[in-house]
PDB file of C-alpha atoms in Angstrom:
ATOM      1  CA  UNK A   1     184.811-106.645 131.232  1.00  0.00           C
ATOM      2  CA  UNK A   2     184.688-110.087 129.912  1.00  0.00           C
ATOM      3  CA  UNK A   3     181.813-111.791 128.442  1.00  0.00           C
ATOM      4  CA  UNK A   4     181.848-114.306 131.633  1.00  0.00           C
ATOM      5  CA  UNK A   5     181.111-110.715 133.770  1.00  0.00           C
ATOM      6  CA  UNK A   6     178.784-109.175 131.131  1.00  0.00           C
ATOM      7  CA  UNK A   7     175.456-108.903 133.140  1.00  0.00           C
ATOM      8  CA  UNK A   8     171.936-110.277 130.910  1.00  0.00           C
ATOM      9  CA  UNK A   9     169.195-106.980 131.771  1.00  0.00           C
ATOM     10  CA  UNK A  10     166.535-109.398 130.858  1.00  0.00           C
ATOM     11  CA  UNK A  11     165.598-112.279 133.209  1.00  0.00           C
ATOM     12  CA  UNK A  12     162.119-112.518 132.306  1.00  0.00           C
ATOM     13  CA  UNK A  13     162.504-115.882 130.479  1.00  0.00           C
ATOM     14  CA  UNK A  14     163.480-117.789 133.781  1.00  0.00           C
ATOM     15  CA  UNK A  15     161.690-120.197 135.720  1.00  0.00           C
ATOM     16  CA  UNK A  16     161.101-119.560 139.332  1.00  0.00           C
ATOM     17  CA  UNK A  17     163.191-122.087 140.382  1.00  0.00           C
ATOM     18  CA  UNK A  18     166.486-121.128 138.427  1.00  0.00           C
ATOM     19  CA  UNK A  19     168.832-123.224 140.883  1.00  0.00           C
ATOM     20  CA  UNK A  20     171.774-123.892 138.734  1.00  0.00           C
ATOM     21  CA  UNK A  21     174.531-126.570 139.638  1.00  0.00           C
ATOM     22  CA  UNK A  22     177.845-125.512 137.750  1.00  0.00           C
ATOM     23  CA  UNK A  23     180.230-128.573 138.066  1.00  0.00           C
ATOM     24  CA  UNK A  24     183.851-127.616 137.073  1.00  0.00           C
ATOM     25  CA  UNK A  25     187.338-128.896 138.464  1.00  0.00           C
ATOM     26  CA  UNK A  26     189.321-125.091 136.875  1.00  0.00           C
ATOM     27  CA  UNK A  27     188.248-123.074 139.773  1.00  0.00           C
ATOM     28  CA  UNK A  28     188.478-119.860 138.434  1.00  0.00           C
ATOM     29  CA  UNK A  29     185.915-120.979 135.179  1.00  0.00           C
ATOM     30  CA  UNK A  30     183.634-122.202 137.650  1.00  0.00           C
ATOM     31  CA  UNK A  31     183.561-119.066 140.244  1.00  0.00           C
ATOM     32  CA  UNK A  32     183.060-116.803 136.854  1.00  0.00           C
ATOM     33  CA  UNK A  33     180.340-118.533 135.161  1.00  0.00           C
ATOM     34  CA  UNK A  34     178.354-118.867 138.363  1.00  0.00           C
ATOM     35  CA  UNK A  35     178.975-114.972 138.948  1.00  0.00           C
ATOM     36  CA  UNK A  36     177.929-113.931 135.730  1.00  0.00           C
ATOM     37  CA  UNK A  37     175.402-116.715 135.526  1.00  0.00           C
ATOM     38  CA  UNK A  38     174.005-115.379 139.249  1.00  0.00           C
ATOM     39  CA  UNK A  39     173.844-111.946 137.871  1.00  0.00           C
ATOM     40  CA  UNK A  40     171.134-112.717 134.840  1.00  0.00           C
ATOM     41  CA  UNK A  41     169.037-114.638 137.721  1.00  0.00           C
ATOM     42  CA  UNK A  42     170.385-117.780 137.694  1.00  0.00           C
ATOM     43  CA  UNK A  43     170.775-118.597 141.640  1.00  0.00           C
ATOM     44  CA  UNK A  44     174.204-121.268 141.013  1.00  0.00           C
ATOM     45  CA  UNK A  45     175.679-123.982 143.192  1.00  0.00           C
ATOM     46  CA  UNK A  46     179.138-125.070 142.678  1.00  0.00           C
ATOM     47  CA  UNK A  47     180.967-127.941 142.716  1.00  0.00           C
ATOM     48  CA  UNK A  48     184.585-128.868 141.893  1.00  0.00           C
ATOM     49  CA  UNK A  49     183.840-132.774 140.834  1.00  0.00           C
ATOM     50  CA  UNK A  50     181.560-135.599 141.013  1.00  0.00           C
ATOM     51  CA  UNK A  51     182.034-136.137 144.583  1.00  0.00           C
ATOM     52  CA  UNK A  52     180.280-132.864 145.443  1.00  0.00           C
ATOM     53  CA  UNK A  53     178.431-132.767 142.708  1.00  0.00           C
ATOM     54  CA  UNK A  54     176.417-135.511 144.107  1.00  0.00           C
ATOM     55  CA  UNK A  55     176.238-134.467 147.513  1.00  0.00           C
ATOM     56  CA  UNK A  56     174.583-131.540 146.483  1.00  0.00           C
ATOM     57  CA  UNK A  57     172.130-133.060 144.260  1.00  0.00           C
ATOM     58  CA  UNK A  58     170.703-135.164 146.546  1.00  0.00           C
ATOM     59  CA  UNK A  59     170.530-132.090 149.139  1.00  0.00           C
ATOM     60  CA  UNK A  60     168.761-129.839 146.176  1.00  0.00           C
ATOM     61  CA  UNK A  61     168.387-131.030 142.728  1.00  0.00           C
ATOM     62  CA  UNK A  62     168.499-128.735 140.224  1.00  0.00           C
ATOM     63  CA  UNK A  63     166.709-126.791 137.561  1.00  0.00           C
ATOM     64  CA  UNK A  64     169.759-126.129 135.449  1.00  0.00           C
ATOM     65  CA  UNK A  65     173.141-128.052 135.170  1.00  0.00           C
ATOM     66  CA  UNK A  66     176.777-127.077 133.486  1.00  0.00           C
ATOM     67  CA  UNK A  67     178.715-130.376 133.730  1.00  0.00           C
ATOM     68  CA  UNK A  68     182.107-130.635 132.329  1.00  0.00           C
ATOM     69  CA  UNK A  69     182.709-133.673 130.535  1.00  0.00           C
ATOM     70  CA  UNK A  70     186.093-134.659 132.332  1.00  0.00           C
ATOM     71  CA  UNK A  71     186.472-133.796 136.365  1.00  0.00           C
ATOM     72  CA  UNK A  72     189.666-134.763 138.537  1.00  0.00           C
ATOM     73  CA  UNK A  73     187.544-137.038 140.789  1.00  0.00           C
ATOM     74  CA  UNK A  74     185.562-139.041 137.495  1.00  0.00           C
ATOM     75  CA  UNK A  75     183.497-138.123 134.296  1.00  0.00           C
ATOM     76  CA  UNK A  76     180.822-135.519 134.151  1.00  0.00           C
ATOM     77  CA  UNK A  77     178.557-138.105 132.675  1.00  0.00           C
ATOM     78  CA  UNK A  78     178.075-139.852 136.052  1.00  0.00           C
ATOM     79  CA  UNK A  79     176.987-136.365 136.872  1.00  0.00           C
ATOM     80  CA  UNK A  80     174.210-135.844 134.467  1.00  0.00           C
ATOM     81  CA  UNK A  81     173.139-139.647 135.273  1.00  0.00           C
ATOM     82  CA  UNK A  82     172.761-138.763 139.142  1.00  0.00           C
ATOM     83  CA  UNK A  83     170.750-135.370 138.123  1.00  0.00           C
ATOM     84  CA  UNK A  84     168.358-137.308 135.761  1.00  0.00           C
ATOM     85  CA  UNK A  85     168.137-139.930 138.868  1.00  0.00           C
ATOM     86  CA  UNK A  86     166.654-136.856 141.285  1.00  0.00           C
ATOM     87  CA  UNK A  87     165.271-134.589 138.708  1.00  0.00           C
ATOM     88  CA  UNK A  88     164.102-135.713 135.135  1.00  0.00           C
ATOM     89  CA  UNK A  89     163.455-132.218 134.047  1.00  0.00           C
ATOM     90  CA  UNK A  90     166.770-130.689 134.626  1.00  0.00           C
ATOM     91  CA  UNK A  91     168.205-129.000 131.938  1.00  0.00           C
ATOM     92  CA  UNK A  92     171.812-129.633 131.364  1.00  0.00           C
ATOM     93  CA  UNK A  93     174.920-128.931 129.604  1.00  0.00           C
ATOM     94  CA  UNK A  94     177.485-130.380 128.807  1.00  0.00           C
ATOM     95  CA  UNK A  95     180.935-128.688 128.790  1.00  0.00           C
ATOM     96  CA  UNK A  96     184.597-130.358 127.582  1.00  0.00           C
ATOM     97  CA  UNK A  97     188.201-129.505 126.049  1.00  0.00           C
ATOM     98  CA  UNK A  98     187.211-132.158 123.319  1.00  0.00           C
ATOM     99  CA  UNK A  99     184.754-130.836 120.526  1.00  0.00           C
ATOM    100  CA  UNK A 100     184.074-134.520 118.986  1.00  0.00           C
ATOM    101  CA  UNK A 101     180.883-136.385 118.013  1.00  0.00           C
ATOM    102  CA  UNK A 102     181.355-139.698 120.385  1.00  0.00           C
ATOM    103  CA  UNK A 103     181.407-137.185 122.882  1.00  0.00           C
ATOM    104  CA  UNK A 104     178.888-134.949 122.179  1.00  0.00           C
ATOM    105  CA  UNK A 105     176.962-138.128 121.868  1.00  0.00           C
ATOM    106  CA  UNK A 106     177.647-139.639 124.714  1.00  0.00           C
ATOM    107  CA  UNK A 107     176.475-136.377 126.373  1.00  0.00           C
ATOM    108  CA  UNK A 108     173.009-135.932 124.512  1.00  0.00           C
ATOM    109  CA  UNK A 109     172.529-140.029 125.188  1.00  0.00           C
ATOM    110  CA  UNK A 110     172.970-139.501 129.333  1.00  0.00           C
ATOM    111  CA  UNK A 111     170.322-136.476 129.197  1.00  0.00           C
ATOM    112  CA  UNK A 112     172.340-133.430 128.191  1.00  0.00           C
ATOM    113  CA  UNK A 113     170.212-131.014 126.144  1.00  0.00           C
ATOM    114  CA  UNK A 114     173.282-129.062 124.551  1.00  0.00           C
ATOM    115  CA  UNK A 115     177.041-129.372 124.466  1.00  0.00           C
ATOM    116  CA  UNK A 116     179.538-127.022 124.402  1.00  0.00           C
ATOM    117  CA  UNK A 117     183.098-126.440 124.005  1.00  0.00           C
ATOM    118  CA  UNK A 118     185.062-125.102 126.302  1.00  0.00           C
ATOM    119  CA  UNK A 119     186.031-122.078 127.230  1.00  0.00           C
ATOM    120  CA  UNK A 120     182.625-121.453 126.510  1.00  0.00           C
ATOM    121  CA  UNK A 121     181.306-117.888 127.701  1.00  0.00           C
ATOM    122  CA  UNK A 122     177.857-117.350 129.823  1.00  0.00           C
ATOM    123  CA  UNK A 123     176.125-116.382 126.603  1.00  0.00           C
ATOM    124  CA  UNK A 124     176.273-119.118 124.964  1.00  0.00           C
ATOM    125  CA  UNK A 125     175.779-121.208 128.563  1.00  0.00           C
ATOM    126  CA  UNK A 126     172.462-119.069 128.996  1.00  0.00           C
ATOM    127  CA  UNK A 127     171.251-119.836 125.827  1.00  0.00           C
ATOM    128  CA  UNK A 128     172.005-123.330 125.627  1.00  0.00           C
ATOM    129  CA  UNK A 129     170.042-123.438 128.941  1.00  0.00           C
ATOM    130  CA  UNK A 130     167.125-121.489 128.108  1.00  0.00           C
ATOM    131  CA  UNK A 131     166.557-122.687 124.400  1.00  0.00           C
ATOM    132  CA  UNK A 132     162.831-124.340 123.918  1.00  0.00           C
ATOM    133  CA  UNK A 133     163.170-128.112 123.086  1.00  0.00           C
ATOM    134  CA  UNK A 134     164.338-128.621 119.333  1.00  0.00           C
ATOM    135  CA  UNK A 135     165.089-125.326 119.183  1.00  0.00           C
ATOM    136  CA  UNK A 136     168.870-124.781 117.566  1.00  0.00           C
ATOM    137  CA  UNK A 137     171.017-121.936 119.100  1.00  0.00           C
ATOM    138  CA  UNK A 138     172.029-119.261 117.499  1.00  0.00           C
ATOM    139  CA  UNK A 139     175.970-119.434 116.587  1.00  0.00           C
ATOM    140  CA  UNK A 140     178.361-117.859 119.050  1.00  0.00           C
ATOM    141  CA  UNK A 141     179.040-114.116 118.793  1.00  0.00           C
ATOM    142  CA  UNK A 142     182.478-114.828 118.884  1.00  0.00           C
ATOM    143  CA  UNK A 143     183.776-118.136 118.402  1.00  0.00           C
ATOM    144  CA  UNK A 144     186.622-119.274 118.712  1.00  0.00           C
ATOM    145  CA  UNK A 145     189.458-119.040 116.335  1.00  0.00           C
ATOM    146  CA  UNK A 146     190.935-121.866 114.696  1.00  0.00           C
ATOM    147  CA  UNK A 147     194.375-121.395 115.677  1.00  0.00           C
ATOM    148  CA  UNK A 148     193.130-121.425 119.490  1.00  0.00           C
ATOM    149  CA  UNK A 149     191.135-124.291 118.862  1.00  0.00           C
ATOM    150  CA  UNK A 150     193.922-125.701 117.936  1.00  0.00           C
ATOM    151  CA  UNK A 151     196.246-124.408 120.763  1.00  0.00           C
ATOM    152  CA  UNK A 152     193.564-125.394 123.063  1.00  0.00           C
ATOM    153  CA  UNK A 153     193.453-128.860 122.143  1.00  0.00           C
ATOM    154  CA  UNK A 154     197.167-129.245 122.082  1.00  0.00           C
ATOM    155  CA  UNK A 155     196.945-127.933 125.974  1.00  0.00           C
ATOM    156  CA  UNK A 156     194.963-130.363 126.830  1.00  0.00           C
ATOM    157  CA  UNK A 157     196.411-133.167 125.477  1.00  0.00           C
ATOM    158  CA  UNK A 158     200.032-132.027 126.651  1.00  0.00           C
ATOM    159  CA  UNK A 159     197.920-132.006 130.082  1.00  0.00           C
ATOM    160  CA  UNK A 160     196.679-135.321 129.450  1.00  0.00           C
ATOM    161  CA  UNK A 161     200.481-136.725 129.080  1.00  0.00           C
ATOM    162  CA  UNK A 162     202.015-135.086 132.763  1.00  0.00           C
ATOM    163  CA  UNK A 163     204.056-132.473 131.039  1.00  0.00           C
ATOM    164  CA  UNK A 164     205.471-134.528 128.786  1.00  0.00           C
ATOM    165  CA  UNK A 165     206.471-133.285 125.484  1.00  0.00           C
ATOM    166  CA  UNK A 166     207.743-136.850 123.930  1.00  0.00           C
ATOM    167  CA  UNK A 167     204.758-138.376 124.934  1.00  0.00           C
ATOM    168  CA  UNK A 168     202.237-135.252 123.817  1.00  0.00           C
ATOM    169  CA  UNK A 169     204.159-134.956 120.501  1.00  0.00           C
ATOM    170  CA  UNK A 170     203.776-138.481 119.941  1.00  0.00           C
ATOM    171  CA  UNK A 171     199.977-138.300 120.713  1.00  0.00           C
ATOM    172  CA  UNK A 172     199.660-135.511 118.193  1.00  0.00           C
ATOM    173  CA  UNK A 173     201.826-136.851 115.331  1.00  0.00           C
ATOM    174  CA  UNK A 174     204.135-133.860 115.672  1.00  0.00           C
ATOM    175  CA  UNK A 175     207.771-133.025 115.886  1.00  0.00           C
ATOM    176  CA  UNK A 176     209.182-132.678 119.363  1.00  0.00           C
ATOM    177  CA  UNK A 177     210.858-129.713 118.425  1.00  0.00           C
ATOM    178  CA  UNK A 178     207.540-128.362 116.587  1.00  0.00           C
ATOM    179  CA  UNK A 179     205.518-128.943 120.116  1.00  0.00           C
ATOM    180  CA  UNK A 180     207.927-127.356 121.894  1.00  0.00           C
ATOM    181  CA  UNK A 181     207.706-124.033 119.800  1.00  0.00           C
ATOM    182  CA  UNK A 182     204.035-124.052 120.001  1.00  0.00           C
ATOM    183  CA  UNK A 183     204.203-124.695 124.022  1.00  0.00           C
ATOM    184  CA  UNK A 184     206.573-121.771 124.098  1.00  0.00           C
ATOM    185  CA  UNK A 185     204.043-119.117 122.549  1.00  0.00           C
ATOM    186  CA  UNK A 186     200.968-117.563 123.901  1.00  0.00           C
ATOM    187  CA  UNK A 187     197.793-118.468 123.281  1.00  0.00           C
ATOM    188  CA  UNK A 188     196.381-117.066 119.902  1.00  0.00           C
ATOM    189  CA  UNK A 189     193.123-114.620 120.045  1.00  0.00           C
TER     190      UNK A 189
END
């Protein structure tokens, strides 16, 4: 059992309306977190980009958000924007690939109230929902390693680039050859 299927025992803490729009273009993230999510009370709507995103927030607008940052069809930003538009007290947060500050930024400045890197867990989601205003989080139980930070950032970029391994070794400041050892290995724990 993963910590995505880990059910909370305690849903005491939510509001009565606990709708929760989870807006993620990887599928199988997004069908996870909103089971595990739905399972500690949450009641979750999901959409695969912006595009349905916004169709649904005009039809309900949410309590609770999880927006990823970048979605096939736009940015997750126009997201949060459109949920603020319908419902000011909506608590979201943000989700991306990219753990940087411009970002995270960018995110708190459109009306996220946490960000989070991705593949975050529903833990950490929950809690970044649930904490009071100015209240920090507690650090992840188990947070990521460096080495699959790393490995997850080099995914993403080598996404970013269509494949290529020139163009992603370029991007990085690597080796060709070094890029395409580290493509060839799993990902680290």
């Amino acid at each position: 059992m993963t910590h995505l299927d880990e059910a909370r025992v305690d849903d005491q803490s939510l509001p009565e309306d606990a709708t929760l729009l989870i807006v993620d273009d990887d599928e199988p993230f997004r069908t996870r977190l909103g089971r595990a999510l739905e399972k500690r009370g949450f009641q979750p709507i999901l959409a695969a980009g912006v595009t349905d995103a916004e169709a649904m927030i005009k039809d309900i607008p949410p309590a609770f958000a999880v927006v990823d940052l970048r979605l096939e069809d736009g940015d997750g930003l126009q997201v949060v924007e459109r949920i603020r538009e319908r419902r000011d007290d909506c608590r979201v947060v943000m989700l991306t690939g990219y753990g940087n500050i411009a970002t995270a930024v960018a995110a708190v400045k459109a009306g996220a109230i946490d960000y989070l890197s991705k593949p975050a867990d529903a833990d950490d989601v929950e809690k970044a929902l649930l904490a009071r205003p100015g209240e920090r989080p507690a650090p992840p139980e188990n947070p990521m390693s460096a080495d699959r930070v790393r490995w997850e950032h080099i995914q993403r970029v080598y996404e970013l680039c269509d494949h290529n391994v020139s163009e992603t070794a370029r991007r990085l400041g690597m080796h060709r050859r070094t890029l395409q050892r580290i493509l060839a290995k799993r990902a680290p724990k």
